[in-house]
Coordinates of C-alpha atoms and ligand atoms in Angstrom, one line a residue:
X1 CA 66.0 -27.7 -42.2
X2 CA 65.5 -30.9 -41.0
X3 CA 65.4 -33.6 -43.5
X4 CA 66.6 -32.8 -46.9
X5 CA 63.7 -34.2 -49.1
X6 CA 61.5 -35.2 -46.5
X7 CA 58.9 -33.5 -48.1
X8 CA 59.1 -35.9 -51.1
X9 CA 59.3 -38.7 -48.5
X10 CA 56.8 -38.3 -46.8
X11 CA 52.9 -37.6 -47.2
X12 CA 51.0 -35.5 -44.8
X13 CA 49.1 -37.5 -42.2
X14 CA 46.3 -36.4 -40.8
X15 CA 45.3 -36.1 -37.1
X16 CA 42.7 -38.6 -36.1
X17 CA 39.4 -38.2 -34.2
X18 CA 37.2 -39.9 -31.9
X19 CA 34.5 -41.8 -33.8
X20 CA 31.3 -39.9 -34.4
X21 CA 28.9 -43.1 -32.5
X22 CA 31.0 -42.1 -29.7
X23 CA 31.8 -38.2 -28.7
X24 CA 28.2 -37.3 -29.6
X25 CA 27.8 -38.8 -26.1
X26 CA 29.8 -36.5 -24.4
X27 CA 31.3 -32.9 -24.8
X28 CA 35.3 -33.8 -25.0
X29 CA 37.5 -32.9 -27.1
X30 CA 37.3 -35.0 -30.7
X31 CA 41.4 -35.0 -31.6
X32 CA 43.4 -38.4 -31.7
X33 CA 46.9 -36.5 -31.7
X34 CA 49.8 -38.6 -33.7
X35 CA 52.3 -40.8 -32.2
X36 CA 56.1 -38.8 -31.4
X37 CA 57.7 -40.7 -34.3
X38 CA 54.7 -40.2 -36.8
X39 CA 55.1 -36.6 -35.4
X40 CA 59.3 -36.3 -36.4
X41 CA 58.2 -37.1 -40.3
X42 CA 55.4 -34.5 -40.3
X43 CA 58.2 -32.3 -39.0
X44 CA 60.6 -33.5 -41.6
X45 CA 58.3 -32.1 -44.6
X46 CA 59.1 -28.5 -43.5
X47 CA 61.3 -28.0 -46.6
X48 CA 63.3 -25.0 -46.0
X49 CA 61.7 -22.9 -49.0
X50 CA 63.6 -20.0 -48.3
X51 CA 60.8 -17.2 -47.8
X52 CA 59.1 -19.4 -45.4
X53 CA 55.0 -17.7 -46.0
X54 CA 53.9 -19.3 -43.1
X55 CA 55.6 -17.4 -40.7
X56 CA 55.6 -14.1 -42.8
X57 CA 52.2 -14.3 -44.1
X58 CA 50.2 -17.0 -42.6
X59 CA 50.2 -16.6 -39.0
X60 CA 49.3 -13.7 -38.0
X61 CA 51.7 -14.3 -34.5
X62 CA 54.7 -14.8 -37.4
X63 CA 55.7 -17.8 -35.0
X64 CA 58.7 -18.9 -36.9
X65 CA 57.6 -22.2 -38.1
X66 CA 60.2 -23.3 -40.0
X67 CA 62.8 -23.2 -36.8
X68 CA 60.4 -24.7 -34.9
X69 CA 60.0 -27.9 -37.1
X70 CA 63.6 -28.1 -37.6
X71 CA 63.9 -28.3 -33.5
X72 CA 61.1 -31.3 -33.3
X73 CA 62.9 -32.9 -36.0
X74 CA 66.2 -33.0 -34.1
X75 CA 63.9 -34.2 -30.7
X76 CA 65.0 -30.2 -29.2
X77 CA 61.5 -30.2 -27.7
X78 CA 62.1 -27.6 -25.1
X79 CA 64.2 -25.6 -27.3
X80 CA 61.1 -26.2 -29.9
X81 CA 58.7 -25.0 -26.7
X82 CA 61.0 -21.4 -26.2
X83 CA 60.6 -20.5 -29.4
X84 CA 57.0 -21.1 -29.5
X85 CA 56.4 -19.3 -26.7
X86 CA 58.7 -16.1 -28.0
X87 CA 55.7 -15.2 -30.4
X88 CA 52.6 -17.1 -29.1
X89 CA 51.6 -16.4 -25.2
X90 CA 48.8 -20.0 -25.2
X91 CA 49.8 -22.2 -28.2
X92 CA 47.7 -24.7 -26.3
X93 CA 45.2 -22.8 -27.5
X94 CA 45.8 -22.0 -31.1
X95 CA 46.6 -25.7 -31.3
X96 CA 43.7 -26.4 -30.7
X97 CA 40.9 -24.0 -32.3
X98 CA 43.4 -21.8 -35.1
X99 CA 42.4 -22.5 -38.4
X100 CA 45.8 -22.4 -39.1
X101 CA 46.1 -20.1 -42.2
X102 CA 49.6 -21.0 -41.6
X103 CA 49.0 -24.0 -43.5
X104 CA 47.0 -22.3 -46.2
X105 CA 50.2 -20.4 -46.6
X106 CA 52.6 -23.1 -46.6
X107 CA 54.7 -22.9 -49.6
X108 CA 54.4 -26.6 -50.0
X109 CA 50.3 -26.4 -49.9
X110 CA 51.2 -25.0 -53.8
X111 CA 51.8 -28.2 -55.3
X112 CA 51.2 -30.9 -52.1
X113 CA 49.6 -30.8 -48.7
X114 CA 50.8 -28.5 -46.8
X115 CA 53.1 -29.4 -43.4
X116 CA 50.9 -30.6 -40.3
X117 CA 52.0 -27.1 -38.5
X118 CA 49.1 -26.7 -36.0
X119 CA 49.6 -29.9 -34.8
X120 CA 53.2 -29.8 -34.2
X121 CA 52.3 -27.2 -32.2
X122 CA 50.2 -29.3 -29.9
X123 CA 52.6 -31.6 -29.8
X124 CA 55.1 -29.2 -28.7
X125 CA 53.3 -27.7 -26.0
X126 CA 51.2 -30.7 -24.6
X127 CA 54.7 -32.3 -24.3
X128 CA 56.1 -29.2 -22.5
X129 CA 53.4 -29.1 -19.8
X130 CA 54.0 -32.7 -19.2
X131 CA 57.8 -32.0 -18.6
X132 CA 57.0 -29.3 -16.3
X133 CA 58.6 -27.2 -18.9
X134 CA 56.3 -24.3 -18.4
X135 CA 56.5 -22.2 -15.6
X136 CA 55.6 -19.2 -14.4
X137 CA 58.4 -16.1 -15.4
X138 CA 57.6 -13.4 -12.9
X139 CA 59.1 -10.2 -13.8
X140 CA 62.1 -9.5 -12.0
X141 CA 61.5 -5.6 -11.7
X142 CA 58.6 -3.6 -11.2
X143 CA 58.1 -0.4 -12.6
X144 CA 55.1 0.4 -9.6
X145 CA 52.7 1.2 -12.8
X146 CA 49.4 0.1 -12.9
X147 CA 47.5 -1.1 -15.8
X148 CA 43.9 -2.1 -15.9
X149 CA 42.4 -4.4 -18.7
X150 CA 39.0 -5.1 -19.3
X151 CA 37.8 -8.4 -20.5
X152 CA 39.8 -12.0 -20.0
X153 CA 39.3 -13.1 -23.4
X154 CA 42.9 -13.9 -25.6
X155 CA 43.3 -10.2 -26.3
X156 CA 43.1 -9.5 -22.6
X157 CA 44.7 -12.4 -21.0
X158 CA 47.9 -12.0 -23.7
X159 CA 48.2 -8.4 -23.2
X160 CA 47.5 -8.9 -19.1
X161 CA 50.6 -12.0 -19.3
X162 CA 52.8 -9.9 -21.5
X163 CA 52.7 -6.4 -19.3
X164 CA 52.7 -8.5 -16.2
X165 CA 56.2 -10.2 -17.2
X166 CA 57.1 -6.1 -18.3
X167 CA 57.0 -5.2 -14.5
X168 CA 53.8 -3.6 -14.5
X169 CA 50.6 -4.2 -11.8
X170 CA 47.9 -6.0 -13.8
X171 CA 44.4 -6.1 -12.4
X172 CA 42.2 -8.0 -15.3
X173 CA 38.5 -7.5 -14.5
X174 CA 36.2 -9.4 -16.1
X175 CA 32.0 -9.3 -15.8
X176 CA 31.5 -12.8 -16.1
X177 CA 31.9 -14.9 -13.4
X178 CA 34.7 -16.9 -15.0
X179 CA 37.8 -15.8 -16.3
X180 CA 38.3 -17.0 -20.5
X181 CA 35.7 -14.5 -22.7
X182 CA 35.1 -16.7 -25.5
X183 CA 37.4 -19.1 -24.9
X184 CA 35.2 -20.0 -21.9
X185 CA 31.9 -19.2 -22.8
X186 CA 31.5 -19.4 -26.8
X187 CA 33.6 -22.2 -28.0
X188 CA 32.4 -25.5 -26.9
X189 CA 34.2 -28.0 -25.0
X190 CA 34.8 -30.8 -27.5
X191 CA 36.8 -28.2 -29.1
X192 CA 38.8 -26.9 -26.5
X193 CA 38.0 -28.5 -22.9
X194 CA 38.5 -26.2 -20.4
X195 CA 41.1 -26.9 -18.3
X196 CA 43.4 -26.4 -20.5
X197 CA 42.6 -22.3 -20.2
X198 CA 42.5 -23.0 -16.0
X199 CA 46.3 -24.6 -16.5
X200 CA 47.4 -21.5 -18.2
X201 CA 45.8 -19.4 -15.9
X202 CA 47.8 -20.5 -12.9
X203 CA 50.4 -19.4 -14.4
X204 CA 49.4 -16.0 -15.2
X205 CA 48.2 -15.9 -11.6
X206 CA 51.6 -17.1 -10.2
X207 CA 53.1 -14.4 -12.4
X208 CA 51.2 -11.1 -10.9
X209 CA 47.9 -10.8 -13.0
X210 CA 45.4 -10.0 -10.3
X211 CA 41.5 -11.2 -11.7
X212 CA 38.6 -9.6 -10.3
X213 CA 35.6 -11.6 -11.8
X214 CA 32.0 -10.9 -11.8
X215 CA 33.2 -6.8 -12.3
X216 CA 31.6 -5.0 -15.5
X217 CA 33.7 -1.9 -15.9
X218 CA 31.5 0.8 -16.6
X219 CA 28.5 -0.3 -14.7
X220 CA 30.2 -1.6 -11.2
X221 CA 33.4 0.6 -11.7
X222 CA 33.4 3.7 -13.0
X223 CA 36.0 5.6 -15.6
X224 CA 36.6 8.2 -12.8
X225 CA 37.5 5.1 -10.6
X226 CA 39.4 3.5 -13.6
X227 CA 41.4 7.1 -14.2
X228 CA 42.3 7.5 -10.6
X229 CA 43.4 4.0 -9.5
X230 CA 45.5 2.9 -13.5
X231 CA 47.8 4.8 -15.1
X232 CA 46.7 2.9 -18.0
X233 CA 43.8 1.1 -19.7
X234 CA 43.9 -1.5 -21.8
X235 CA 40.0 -2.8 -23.5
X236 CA 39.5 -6.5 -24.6
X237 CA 36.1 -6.2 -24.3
X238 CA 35.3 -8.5 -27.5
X239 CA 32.8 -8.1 -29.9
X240 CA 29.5 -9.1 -28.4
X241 CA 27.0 -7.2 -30.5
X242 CA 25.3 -10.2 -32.3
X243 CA 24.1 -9.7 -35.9
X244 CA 20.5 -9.7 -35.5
X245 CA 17.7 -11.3 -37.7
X246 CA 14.9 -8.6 -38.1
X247 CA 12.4 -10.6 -40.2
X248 CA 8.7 -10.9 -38.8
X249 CA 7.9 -13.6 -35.9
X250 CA 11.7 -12.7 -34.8
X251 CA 9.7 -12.2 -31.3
X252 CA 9.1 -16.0 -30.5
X253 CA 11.0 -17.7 -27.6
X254 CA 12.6 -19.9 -28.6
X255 CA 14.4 -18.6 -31.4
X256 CA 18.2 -17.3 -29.8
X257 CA 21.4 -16.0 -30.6
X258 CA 24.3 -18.5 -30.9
X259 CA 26.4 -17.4 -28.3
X260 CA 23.3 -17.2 -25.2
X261 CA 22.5 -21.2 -26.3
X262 CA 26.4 -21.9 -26.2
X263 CA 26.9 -20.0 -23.2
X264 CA 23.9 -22.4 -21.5
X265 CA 25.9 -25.9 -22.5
X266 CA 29.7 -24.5 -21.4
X267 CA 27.8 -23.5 -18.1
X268 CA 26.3 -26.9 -17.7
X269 CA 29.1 -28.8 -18.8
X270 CA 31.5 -26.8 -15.9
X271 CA 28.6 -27.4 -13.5
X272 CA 27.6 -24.0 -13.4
X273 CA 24.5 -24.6 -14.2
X274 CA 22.5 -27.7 -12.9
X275 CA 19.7 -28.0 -15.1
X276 CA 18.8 -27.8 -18.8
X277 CA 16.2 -25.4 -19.2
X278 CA 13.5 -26.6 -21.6
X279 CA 14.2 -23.6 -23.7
X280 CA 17.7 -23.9 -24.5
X281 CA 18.0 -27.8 -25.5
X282 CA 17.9 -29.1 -28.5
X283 CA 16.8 -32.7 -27.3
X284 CA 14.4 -34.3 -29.5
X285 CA 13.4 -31.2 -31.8
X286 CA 14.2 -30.4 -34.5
X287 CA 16.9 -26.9 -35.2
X288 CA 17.5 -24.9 -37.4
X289 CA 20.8 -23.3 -37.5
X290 CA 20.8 -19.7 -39.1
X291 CA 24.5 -18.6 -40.1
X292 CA 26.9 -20.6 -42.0
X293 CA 30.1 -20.3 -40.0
X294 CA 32.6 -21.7 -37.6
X295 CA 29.4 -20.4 -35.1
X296 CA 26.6 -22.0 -36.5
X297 CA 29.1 -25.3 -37.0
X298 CA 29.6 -25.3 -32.9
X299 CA 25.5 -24.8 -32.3
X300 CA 25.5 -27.6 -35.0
X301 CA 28.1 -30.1 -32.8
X302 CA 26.2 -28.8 -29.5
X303 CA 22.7 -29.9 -30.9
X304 CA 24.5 -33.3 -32.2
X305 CA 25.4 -33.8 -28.3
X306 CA 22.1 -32.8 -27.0
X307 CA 20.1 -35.0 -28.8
X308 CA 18.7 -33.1 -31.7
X309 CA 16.0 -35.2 -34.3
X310 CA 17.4 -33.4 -36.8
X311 CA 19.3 -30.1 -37.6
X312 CA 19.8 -27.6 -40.8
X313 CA 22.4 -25.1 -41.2
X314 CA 21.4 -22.4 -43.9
X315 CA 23.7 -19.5 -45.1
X316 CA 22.8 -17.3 -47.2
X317 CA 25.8 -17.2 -49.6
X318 CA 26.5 -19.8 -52.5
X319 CA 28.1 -23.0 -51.5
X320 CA 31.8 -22.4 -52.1
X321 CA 34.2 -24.5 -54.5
X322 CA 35.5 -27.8 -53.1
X323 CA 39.0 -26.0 -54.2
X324 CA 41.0 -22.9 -54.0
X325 CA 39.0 -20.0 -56.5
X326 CA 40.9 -17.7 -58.7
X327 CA 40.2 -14.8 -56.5
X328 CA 42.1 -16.0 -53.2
X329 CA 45.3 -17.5 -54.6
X330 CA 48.4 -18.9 -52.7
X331 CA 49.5 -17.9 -49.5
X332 CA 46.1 -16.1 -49.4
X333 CA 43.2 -17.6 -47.2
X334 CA 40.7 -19.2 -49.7
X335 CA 36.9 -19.3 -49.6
X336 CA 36.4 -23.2 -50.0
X337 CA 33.9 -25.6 -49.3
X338 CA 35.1 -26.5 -45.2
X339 CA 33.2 -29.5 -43.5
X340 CA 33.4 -29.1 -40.0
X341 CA 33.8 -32.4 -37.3
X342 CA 30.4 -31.1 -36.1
X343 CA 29.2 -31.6 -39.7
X344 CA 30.1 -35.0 -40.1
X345 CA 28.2 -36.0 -37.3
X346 CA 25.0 -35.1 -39.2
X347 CA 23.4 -32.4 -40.3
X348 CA 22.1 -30.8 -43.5
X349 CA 23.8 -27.9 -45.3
X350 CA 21.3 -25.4 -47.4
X351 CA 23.4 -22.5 -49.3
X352 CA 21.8 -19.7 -51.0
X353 CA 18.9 -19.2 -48.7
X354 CA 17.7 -16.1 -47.2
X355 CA 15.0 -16.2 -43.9
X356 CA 11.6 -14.3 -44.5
X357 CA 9.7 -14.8 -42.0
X358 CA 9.0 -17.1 -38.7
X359 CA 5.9 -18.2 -37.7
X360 CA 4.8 -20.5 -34.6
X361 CA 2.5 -21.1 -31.8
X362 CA 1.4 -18.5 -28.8
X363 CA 4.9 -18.1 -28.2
X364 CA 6.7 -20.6 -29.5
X365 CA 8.4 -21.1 -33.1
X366 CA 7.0 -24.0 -35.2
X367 CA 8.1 -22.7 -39.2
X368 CA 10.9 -21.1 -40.7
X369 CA 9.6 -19.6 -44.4
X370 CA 12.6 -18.9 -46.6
X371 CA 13.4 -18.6 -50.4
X372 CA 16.4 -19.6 -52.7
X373 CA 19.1 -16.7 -53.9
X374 CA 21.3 -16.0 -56.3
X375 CA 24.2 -13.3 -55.7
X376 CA 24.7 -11.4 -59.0
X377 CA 27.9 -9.0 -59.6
X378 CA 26.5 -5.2 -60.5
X379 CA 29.1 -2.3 -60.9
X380 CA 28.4 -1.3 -57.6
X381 CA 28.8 -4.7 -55.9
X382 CA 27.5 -7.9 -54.8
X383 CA 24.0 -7.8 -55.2
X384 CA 21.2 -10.3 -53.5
X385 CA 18.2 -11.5 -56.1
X386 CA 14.9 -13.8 -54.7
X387 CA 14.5 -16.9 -57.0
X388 CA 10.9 -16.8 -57.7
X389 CA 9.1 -20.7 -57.3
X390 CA 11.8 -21.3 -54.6
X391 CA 10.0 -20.6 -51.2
X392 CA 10.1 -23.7 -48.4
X393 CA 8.5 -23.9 -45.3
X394 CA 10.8 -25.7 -42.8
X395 CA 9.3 -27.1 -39.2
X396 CA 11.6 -25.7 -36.6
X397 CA 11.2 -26.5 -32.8
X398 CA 14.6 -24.5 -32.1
X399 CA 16.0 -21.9 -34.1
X400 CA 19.9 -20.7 -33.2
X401 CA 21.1 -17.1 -34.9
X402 CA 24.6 -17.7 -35.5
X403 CA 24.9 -15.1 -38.3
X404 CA 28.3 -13.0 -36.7
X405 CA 28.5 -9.9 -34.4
X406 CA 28.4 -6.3 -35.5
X407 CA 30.9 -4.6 -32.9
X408 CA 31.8 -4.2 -29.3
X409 CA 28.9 -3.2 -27.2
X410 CA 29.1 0.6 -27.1
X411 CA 26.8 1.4 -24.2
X412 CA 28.7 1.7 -20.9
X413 CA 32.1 1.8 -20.9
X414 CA 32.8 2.7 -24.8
X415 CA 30.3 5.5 -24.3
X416 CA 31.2 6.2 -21.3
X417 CA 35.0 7.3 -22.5
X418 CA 33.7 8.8 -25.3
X419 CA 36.4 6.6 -27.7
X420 CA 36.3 7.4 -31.5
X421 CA 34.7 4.4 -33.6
X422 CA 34.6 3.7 -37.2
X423 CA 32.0 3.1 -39.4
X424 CA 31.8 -0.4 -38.3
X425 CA 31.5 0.1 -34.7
X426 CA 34.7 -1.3 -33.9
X427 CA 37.2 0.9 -31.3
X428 CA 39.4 3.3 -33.1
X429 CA 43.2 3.2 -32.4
X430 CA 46.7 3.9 -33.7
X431 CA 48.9 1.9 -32.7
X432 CA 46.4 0.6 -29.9
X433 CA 46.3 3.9 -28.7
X434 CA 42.6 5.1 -28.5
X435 CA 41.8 8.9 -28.5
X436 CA 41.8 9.1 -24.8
X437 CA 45.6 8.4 -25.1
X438 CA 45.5 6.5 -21.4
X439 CA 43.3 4.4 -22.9
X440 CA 44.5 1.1 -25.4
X441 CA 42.4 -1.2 -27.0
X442 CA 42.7 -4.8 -28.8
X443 CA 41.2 -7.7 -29.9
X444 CA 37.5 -8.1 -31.4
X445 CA 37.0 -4.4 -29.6
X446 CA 39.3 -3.2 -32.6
X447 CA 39.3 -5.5 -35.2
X448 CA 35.4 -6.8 -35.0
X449 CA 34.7 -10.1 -34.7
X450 CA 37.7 -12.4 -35.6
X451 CA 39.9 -14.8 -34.2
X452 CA 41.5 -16.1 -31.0
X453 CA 44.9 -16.1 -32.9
X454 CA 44.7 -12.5 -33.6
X455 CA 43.1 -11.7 -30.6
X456 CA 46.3 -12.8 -29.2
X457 CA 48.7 -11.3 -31.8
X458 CA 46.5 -7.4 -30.6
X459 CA 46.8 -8.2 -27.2
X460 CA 50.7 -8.4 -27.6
X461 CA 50.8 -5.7 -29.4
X462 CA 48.9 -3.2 -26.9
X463 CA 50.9 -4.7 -24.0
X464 CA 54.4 -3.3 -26.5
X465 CA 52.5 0.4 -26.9
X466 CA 51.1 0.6 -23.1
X467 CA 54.5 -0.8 -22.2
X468 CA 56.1 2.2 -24.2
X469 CA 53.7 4.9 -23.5
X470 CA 54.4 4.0 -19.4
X471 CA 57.8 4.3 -20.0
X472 CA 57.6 7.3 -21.8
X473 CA 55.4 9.6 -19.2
Ligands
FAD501 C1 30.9 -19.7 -30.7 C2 32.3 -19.2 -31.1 C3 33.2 -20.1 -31.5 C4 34.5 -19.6 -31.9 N1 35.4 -20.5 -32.4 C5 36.6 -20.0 -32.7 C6 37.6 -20.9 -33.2 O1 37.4 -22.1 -33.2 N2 38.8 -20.4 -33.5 C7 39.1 -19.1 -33.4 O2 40.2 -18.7 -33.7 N3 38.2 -18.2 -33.0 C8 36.9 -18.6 -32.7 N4 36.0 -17.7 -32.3 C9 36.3 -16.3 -32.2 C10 37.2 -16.0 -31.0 O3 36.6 -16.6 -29.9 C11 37.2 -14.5 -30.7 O4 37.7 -13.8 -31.9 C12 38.2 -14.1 -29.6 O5 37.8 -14.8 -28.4 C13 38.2 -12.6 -29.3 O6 39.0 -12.4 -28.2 P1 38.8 -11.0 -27.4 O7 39.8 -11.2 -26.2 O8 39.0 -9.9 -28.2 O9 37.3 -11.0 -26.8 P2 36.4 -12.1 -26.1 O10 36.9 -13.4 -26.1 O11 35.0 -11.9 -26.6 O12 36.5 -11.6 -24.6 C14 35.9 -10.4 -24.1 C15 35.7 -10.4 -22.7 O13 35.4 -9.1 -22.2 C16 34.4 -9.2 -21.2 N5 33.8 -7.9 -21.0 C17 33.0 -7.2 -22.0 N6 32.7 -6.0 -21.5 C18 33.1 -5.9 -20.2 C19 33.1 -4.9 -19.2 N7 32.4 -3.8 -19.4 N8 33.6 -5.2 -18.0 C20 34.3 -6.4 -17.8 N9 34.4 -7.3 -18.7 C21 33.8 -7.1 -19.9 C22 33.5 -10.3 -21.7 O14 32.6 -10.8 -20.7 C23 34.5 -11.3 -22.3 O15 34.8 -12.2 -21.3 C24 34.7 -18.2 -31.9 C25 33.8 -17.3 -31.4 C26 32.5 -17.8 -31.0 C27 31.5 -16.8 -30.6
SF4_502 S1 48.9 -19.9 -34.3 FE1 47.5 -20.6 -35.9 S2 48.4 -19.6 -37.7 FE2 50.0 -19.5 -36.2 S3 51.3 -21.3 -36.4 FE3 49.7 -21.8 -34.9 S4 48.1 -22.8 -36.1 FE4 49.4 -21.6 -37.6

């Protein structure tokens, strides 16, 4: 522990961001981080509550929190900067995009604010690049074993690191032309700029991990190809099956999924692409967001920087409570009300509202025609009524499907091995172990869509069994 009573000392101070009138300008990142000192007392809260649920059930890494702030406290940065890196492969990363459930699980958060844990951990890791602290850690045996993984998203690039560093020939191949998955392509820039994931990825480089971009396994490689040259497989193919919206005028142009809109402003911001096209801007119209999430709040910010007239988010579930409901309590991860930075740049929030239809122009969208809901509890569920009277009819020059992703895409490779699936689409395993036993899977191929931070966690995991099943043939 590092202050006794610090966490009656001192409050919880909150990281700062750029002023609204002033990133919508540009794409970088929005976070003011704190001062070293202010940083020390944030550190000093951590109050040594004996089962420390941040750790045990917060992060799903278990990076062990409470050691950590104690080390920052006492100004052991590097020390602080091993341990992090015991449990968590990019904490630059998580720093920046977790949602920290950590927090939500922070055995102060039951009666105070809870400690300023994600951003320690920025502060811990910024401050070790700029040391020099980080550094490649080649293996120093190799076992001649030769592991293929597919996809460079934070499953694959954490399992690819962690067998690489285990002595084993990594080859990561990835289909897009850049190496990142989501990372690279989905989440935008003023939340995590970009070369931060390049800086990491010299080091992976530096430590073995061979990438072979522009390579979709399945189509330009084969499994008989994959079989002969690997004594192993790992898939981080992500979960890029987007939840569809299959309501009439659906057909019209310029209505798009989330991820191929995002996809367009990464591209243009890394000067991959040289133009905006037309199509996928949001200057000057008006868009509607369709989804309620951490997705739609990203096309929301993205719109905001393009130079939207005016943008709606609607979800289709009620507007949650401002504050923790009965149903989640402590350490669990509540359902509450979250305003996004991208939010508080300007946008208008509808809950309860289901899509019916789209209509438009030749081929173009002009109206989005949707209704009011209620969600009523039955004995066999949540169930979905219309609110007659309730219809609108909102003008839409851009409309954004951000409502989730179903599974990993199945033709091709999934197909291809013939893998086992569940009834949700997602890759079956034990212990990452697929049922072609040479075969490992992790991330959003397993687990369905979800987060970077347990994309990470699964792609430690599978590099442990591959690592294991290697050893043991
Ligand atoms: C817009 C958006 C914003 C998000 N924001 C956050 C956030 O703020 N915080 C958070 O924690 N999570 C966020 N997420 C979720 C998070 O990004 C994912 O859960 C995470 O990236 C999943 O990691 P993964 O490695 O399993 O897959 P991915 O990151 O999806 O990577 C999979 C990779 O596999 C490649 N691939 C697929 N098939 C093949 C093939 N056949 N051959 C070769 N390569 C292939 C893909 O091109 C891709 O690069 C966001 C997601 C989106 C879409
Ligand atoms: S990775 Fe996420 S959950 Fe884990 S300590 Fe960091 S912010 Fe918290």
């Amino acid at each position: 522990m590092g202050e006794i009573k610090g966490f009656l000392k001192y409050g919880r101070q909150e990281v700062g961001h750029r002023p609204v009138e002033e990133r919508v300008h540009d794409f970088k990142e929005l976070e003011l981080p704190l001062a070293p000192d202010q940083i020390r007392r944030q550190a000093a809260r951590c109050m040594d509550c004996g089962i420390p649920f941040c750790h045990a059930a917060g992060c799903p890494l278990q990076n062990c929190i409470p050691d950590i702030n104690e080390l920052v406290y006492k100004d052991r940065w590097r020390q602080a900067c091993e341990h992090l890196h015991m449990t968590n492969n990019f904490p630059e990363i998580t720093a920046r995009v977790c949602p920290a459930p950590c927090e939500t699980a922070c055995t102060l958060a039951i009666s105070d604010e809870p400690v300023l844990i994600r951003h320690i951990e920025y502060q811990i890791v910024e401050h070790a690049f700029s040391e020099g602290w980080i550094r490649p850690r080649p293996a120093t045996r190799r076992t001649g074993k030769r592991v293929a993984v597919v996809g460079s998203g934070p499953a694959g690039l954490a399992a690819a690191q962690q067998l690489a560093r285990a002595g084993h020939d990594v080859v990561v191949f990835e289909k897009d032309e850049h190496v990142g998955g989501m990372l690279r392509c989905g989440i935008p820039d003023f939340k995590l700029e970009k070369h931060i994931i390049d800086r990491r990825l010299e080091q992976l480089s530096a430590e073995g991990v061979e990438f072979q971009t522009g390579v979709s396994v399945g189509e330009d490689i084969s499994v008989r190809y994959l079989h002969k040259m690997f004594d192993s497989v790992c898939l981080t193919m992500g979960a890029r099956r987007p939840r569809d919206l299959a309501v009439p005028g659906r057909g019209y142009e310029n209505i798009l999924f989330a991820m191929d809109y995002l996809t367009a402003q990464n591209r243009l911001n890394a000067r991959k692409a040289s133009d905006e096209s037309p199509l996928l801007t949001a200057k000057d119209k008006v868009v509607v967001v369709i989804g309620g999430g951490d997705t739609g709040s990203d096309c929301v910010g993205t719109a905001r920087r393009q130079g939207a007239k005016k943008i709606y988010q609607l979800e289709i579930l009620p507007e949650p409570p401002e504050s923790r409901p009965p149903d989640t309590p402590w350490p669990l991860w509540p359902r509450i009300m979250r305003t996004s930075c991208s939010h508080q740049e300007g946008c208008e929030r509808w809950w309860g509202v289901m899509t019916k239809k789209f209509t438009g122009y030749e081929t173009r969208v002009g109206e989005v025609h949707g209704c009011r809901v209620e969600w009523i509890k039955k004995a066999d569920g949540w169930k979905i009524e219309e609110l007659p009277g309730t219809e609108f009819v909102l003008k839409a020059d851009l409309v954004l499907l951000a409502m989730g992703f179903l599974h990993v895409v199945h033709e091709g490779l999934v197909r291809d091995l013939g893998l086992q699936r569940d009834d949700r689409g997602n890759v079956v395993v034990d212990n990452c172990q697929t049922s072609e036993p040479w075969v490992f899977a992790a991330g959003d191929t397993v687990n369905g869509a979800s987060l970077v931070v347990r994309a990470i966690q699964s792609g430690r995991e599978a590099a442990t069994a591959i690592d294991g099943w290697l050893k043991s043939g």
